[in-house]
XYZ file of C-alpha atoms in Angstrom:
362
model
C 17.338 -4.637 -21.676
C 14.974 -6.378 -23.719
C 12.430 -5.139 -25.101
C 9.219 -6.223 -23.545
C 5.941 -7.290 -24.591
C 4.563 -3.736 -23.782
C 7.320 -2.275 -26.135
C 5.212 0.317 -27.029
C 4.900 2.191 -24.001
C 8.227 3.019 -24.108
C 7.846 4.614 -27.331
C 8.186 7.960 -26.253
C 11.774 7.334 -25.493
C 12.635 7.392 -29.142
C 12.268 11.117 -29.346
C 14.972 12.142 -26.951
C 18.241 11.823 -26.964
C 19.694 8.709 -25.259
C 20.677 10.277 -21.573
C 24.786 9.063 -20.694
C 24.528 7.418 -17.183
C 25.768 10.050 -14.798
C 24.597 13.151 -16.873
C 21.337 13.279 -15.295
C 21.054 10.094 -12.554
C 17.186 9.494 -11.463
C 15.202 7.721 -9.127
C 12.390 6.024 -9.634
C 9.956 4.721 -6.470
C 6.757 2.950 -6.584
C 3.654 2.599 -3.781
C 1.486 -0.364 -5.786
C -1.478 -1.108 -3.834
C -4.671 -2.630 -4.454
C -6.288 0.382 -5.137
C -3.670 2.867 -6.772
C -0.271 2.994 -7.730
C 2.017 5.566 -7.086
C 5.210 6.377 -9.311
C 7.505 9.554 -8.565
C 10.858 10.122 -10.485
C 13.329 12.252 -8.488
C 16.664 13.032 -9.165
C 19.373 11.255 -7.082
C 20.734 12.875 -3.820
C 23.650 11.799 -1.892
C 23.191 10.069 1.541
C 25.050 12.882 3.398
C 22.778 15.274 1.958
C 19.504 16.612 3.439
C 16.600 16.165 1.699
C 14.585 19.388 0.720
C 11.878 19.805 2.034
C 9.464 20.076 -0.130
C 11.468 17.264 -2.276
C 12.731 18.017 -5.636
C 10.029 15.736 -7.262
C 10.486 15.361 -10.749
C 7.543 13.722 -12.135
C 4.377 12.021 -9.998
C 2.442 9.196 -12.040
C -0.711 7.478 -10.912
C -2.159 4.176 -12.219
C -4.917 1.444 -10.975
C -3.873 -1.750 -8.815
C -0.844 -3.530 -9.245
C -1.741 -6.287 -6.707
C -0.710 -9.683 -8.639
C -2.988 -11.344 -6.135
C -5.614 -9.114 -6.936
C -5.628 -8.606 -11.137
C -3.097 -11.054 -11.969
C 0.188 -11.419 -13.102
C 0.194 -10.030 -16.709
C -2.390 -6.894 -15.459
C -0.363 -6.053 -12.206
C 2.993 -5.881 -14.465
C 1.222 -3.538 -16.834
C 0.402 -1.115 -14.379
C 3.308 -1.153 -12.799
C 4.912 -0.744 -16.370
C 2.897 2.145 -17.153
C 3.384 4.211 -14.982
C 7.010 4.192 -15.001
C 6.688 5.110 -18.066
C 4.808 8.205 -17.505
C 6.818 9.195 -14.666
C 9.816 9.068 -16.896
C 8.126 10.609 -19.749
C 6.384 13.782 -17.533
C 10.336 14.133 -16.155
C 11.679 14.453 -19.516
C 13.868 11.124 -19.063
C 14.438 7.520 -20.097
C 15.377 4.621 -18.280
C 19.026 5.116 -18.895
C 19.038 8.010 -16.878
C 17.469 5.811 -13.974
C 20.199 4.752 -11.245
C 17.567 2.844 -9.213
C 14.554 1.529 -8.591
C 12.381 1.066 -5.280
C 9.556 -0.766 -6.087
C 7.151 -1.565 -2.484
C 4.179 -3.356 -3.768
C 1.217 -5.205 -2.142
C 1.606 -8.725 -2.664
C 4.672 -9.455 -2.377
C 4.705 -12.367 0.528
C 7.485 -13.960 0.127
C 11.087 -14.366 -1.735
C 10.006 -16.128 -4.975
C 7.311 -12.592 -5.613
C 10.309 -10.729 -5.050
C 12.542 -12.807 -7.409
C 9.334 -13.094 -10.140
C 9.629 -9.141 -9.656
C 12.946 -8.711 -10.187
C 13.699 -10.704 -12.964
C 11.124 -9.052 -14.894
C 12.230 -5.356 -13.984
C 15.553 -6.990 -14.910
C 14.107 -7.565 -18.849
C 12.720 -3.508 -18.704
C 16.099 -1.403 -17.255
C 19.861 -1.606 -18.303
C 22.049 -3.515 -16.403
C 23.374 -0.301 -14.492
C 19.808 -0.003 -12.630
C 20.035 -1.230 -9.163
C 16.560 -3.104 -8.444
C 15.047 -3.138 -4.915
C 11.519 -4.543 -4.531
C 9.871 -4.890 -0.940
C 6.235 -5.096 0.524
C 3.957 -2.319 0.452
C 4.381 -1.838 4.648
C 8.386 -1.771 4.310
C 7.635 1.633 2.709
C 5.072 2.307 4.972
C 7.177 1.683 7.911
C 9.641 3.947 6.821
C 7.495 6.590 5.965
C 6.623 6.989 9.988
C 10.493 6.339 11.102
C 12.331 8.124 9.018
C 13.596 5.170 7.184
C 15.068 3.182 10.004
C 13.261 -0.402 9.712
C 12.543 -0.563 13.185
C 8.846 -0.975 15.178
C 5.709 -1.765 13.823
C 2.867 -0.508 10.746
C -0.515 -1.636 10.040
C -1.718 -0.860 6.477
C -5.656 -0.707 6.522
C -6.932 0.396 3.114
C -8.266 -2.145 0.621
C -6.376 -4.807 2.398
C -4.646 -5.253 5.723
C -1.395 -6.204 6.748
C 0.543 -6.098 10.179
C 4.608 -5.620 9.717
C 7.136 -5.206 12.054
C 10.900 -5.170 12.280
C 13.384 -5.610 15.383
C 16.839 -3.743 15.303
C 18.811 -6.019 14.697
C 16.492 -7.284 11.711
C 14.424 -9.445 12.442
C 11.141 -9.700 10.889
C 7.688 -10.505 11.236
C 3.616 -10.146 9.593
C 0.467 -11.028 10.592
C -2.636 -10.649 7.979
C -2.304 -9.494 4.289
C -3.776 -12.811 2.726
C -5.908 -11.369 1.045
C -9.566 -11.712 1.274
C -10.559 -15.551 1.049
C -7.963 -16.247 3.733
C -9.894 -13.147 5.828
C -8.343 -9.754 5.758
C -11.664 -8.962 8.292
C -10.562 -5.598 8.778
C -9.709 -4.181 6.017
C -11.470 -1.993 3.644
C -12.659 -5.373 1.418
C -13.442 -7.351 4.884
C -15.900 -3.857 6.356
C -18.038 -3.934 3.141
C -18.370 -7.519 2.561
C -19.357 -8.343 5.943
C -22.118 -5.132 5.416
C -23.192 -7.237 2.081
C -23.472 -10.240 3.879
C -25.279 -8.051 6.674
C -28.375 -6.970 4.060
C -28.373 -10.641 2.273
C -29.073 -12.211 5.751
C -31.623 -9.291 6.945
C -33.216 -9.815 2.987
C -33.681 -13.449 3.864
C -34.473 -13.408 7.545
C -31.293 -14.978 8.841
C -30.199 -11.173 10.248
C -31.910 -8.253 11.886
C -32.633 -5.016 10.169
C -30.344 -2.639 9.544
C -29.963 0.474 7.917
C -27.371 -0.433 5.703
C -29.827 -2.023 3.594
C -31.281 1.068 2.217
C -28.276 2.926 2.247
C -26.472 0.482 0.448
C -29.339 0.125 -2.245
C -29.284 3.249 -2.460
C -25.192 4.514 -3.094
C -25.490 1.714 -5.886
C -28.717 2.614 -7.621
C -30.068 -0.728 -6.771
C -34.055 -1.456 -5.694
C -33.967 -4.650 -3.279
C -31.279 -6.326 -2.041
C -31.003 -9.837 -4.464
C -30.187 -7.481 -7.418
C -26.663 -7.251 -4.584
C -26.020 -11.213 -6.102
C -25.575 -9.152 -9.456
C -24.126 -5.927 -8.625
C -21.196 -8.255 -6.776
C -20.162 -11.105 -9.304
C -20.030 -8.838 -12.384
C -16.758 -7.219 -10.923
C -15.928 -8.470 -7.257
C -12.621 -6.497 -7.848
C -11.090 -5.948 -4.367
C -11.268 -1.958 -4.471
C -15.011 -2.096 -5.932
C -16.201 -3.758 -2.499
C -13.756 -1.759 -0.381
C -15.575 1.631 -1.924
C -18.611 0.711 0.518
C -16.800 1.386 3.783
C -17.907 4.998 4.310
C -21.589 3.712 3.563
C -20.621 1.315 6.740
C -19.468 4.336 8.484
C -22.176 5.938 8.356
C -25.006 3.537 9.102
C -22.520 3.066 12.333
C -22.781 6.962 13.190
C -26.443 7.238 12.871
C -26.664 4.095 15.307
C -27.430 1.269 13.688
C -26.658 -1.897 15.504
C -25.096 -4.036 12.783
C -22.556 -1.622 11.258
C -21.691 -0.958 14.832
C -20.994 -4.346 14.823
C -18.986 -4.825 12.150
C -16.904 -1.785 12.742
C -15.700 -3.171 16.358
C -15.264 -6.630 15.108
C -12.745 -4.846 12.287
C -10.914 -3.015 14.887
C -10.341 -5.780 17.157
C -8.951 -8.122 13.828
C -6.845 -4.552 13.245
C -5.200 -4.763 16.564
C -5.101 -8.114 17.033
C -2.661 -8.153 13.763
C -0.221 -5.451 15.351
C -0.252 -7.388 18.968
C 0.831 -10.355 16.909
C 3.586 -8.765 15.604
C 4.469 -7.220 18.805
C 4.586 -10.274 20.898
C 6.919 -12.035 17.779
C 9.445 -9.798 18.030
C 9.438 -8.600 21.491
C 8.971 -4.782 20.641
C 7.455 -4.120 23.778
C 10.248 -5.109 25.402
C 10.453 -7.834 28.372
C 7.813 -5.983 30.722
C 5.234 -5.461 28.025
C 5.985 -1.754 28.269
C 8.624 -1.047 25.798
C 8.175 1.994 24.024
C 8.437 1.849 19.748
C 7.292 3.420 16.765
C 3.371 1.924 15.605
C 3.022 3.749 11.556
C -0.840 3.823 10.967
C -1.738 4.100 7.025
C -4.685 3.634 5.157
C -8.128 4.756 3.968
C -9.771 2.446 6.614
C -7.482 4.347 9.587
C -8.139 8.350 8.042
C -8.950 10.461 11.147
C -11.984 12.029 8.865
C -14.918 10.760 10.864
C -16.578 10.447 13.852
C -16.668 6.399 14.104
C -12.284 6.733 13.875
C -11.630 3.204 13.421
C -7.855 4.535 13.628
C -8.292 5.829 16.912
C -10.129 2.951 18.505
C -7.288 0.579 16.887
C -4.756 2.158 19.210
C -6.977 2.086 22.008
C -7.452 -1.550 21.693
C -3.627 -1.865 21.162
C -2.604 0.486 24.228
C -4.331 -1.823 26.984
C -1.657 -4.089 26.284
C 1.138 -2.322 25.117
C 1.067 0.772 26.384
C 4.402 1.803 25.234
C 3.152 1.642 21.634
C 3.784 4.980 19.760
C 1.644 5.935 17.199
C 2.550 7.768 14.106
C 0.004 8.805 11.030
C 2.852 10.067 8.498
C 1.548 12.527 6.115
C 3.910 11.044 3.603
C 4.791 7.518 2.595
C 8.570 7.244 1.185
C 10.766 4.694 0.106
C 14.372 4.268 1.449
C 17.182 2.275 -0.097
C 20.103 2.216 -0.186
C 21.912 2.566 -3.642
C 25.833 1.328 -4.410
C 27.352 3.320 -7.286
C 29.557 0.873 -8.764
C 31.847 3.688 -9.864
C 32.300 5.860 -7.037
C 31.440 2.936 -4.395
C 29.209 6.185 -2.642
C 26.202 5.026 -0.819
C 23.562 7.429 -1.554
C 19.967 7.549 0.270
C 16.776 7.937 -1.647
C 14.162 9.203 0.267
C 10.780 8.867 -2.423
C 7.809 10.737 -1.256
C 4.875 8.765 -3.363
C 1.899 10.040 -2.225
C 0.187 13.462 -0.883
C -1.255 12.412 2.597
C -2.608 8.983 1.052
C -5.202 10.762 -1.124
C -5.223 8.804 -4.106
C -5.642 5.932 -1.447
C -8.575 7.769 0.503
C -12.298 6.023 0.316
C -14.915 8.689 -1.641
């Protein structure tokens, strides 16, 4: 274990005794997204033992964005390191007590992404620590299937991705390439189209829309041309996506432009799921086979009259009636850890969020 460049983050460890391996083993589980990153610390639970309800969480820490495609690699790493250190400090543990780190983070789109993060984690933690890195969609799917990686998950928050697994381990994904490459249907995509509609209406290139007055009021601006400065002053994905509730409110008020944006988003989200289902054959040969469809993220929350998640399910069910929609209350990371001393397998069931409240649009 090297002293990483942010070594001061771990200064709290100097004030506590080194914990001997095996004396109080803990697991770190991280759910990292474009809006926020959550880390929990919990004791190691034997694979054969049932998970207590509620899970025995020792500490929970929250930080900002950890998607390297959004904020850059240096900032993403600093966020991840900070949130892990915070969770360990709150739990009274240190890195020597950690037996495994399960990191599920958006932006892990290729084996090179995984390996880069694994190498960085290896510099932070002692050699005995098991390290596991996946896209956050994998943890989200497990949260709805009690750890069984089978079926499809649709995440629609600041960004969006559809990810699926077959029972024999084949996997496929759709979308999740970020806003530049067209994550339409995501919170960013919905809000960006709304901002575009306001500018078009102001120019005379598009229809008048209630979005204009509503967005300007939300942002404290007086004219649509001020949106240009507001947007490019800080074009972070989460900042733009925070305008989604305004779009939904306008749609509920009957605005045609806002309704069209939401309907188009429903079609985009549904098409991502359909692409994954078709590539993996999750629906069976006759197209009617049952499979779990896990739905997570702020855009899909059923807390408004204009229920995007419900509309997505209806659209998917027309082609795949066997889709069994699941809206988990908590997201979990599931990973198998082999302990070299006892050669026992353990299953860590790490509850990372409380009803996804950290990702809910306000």
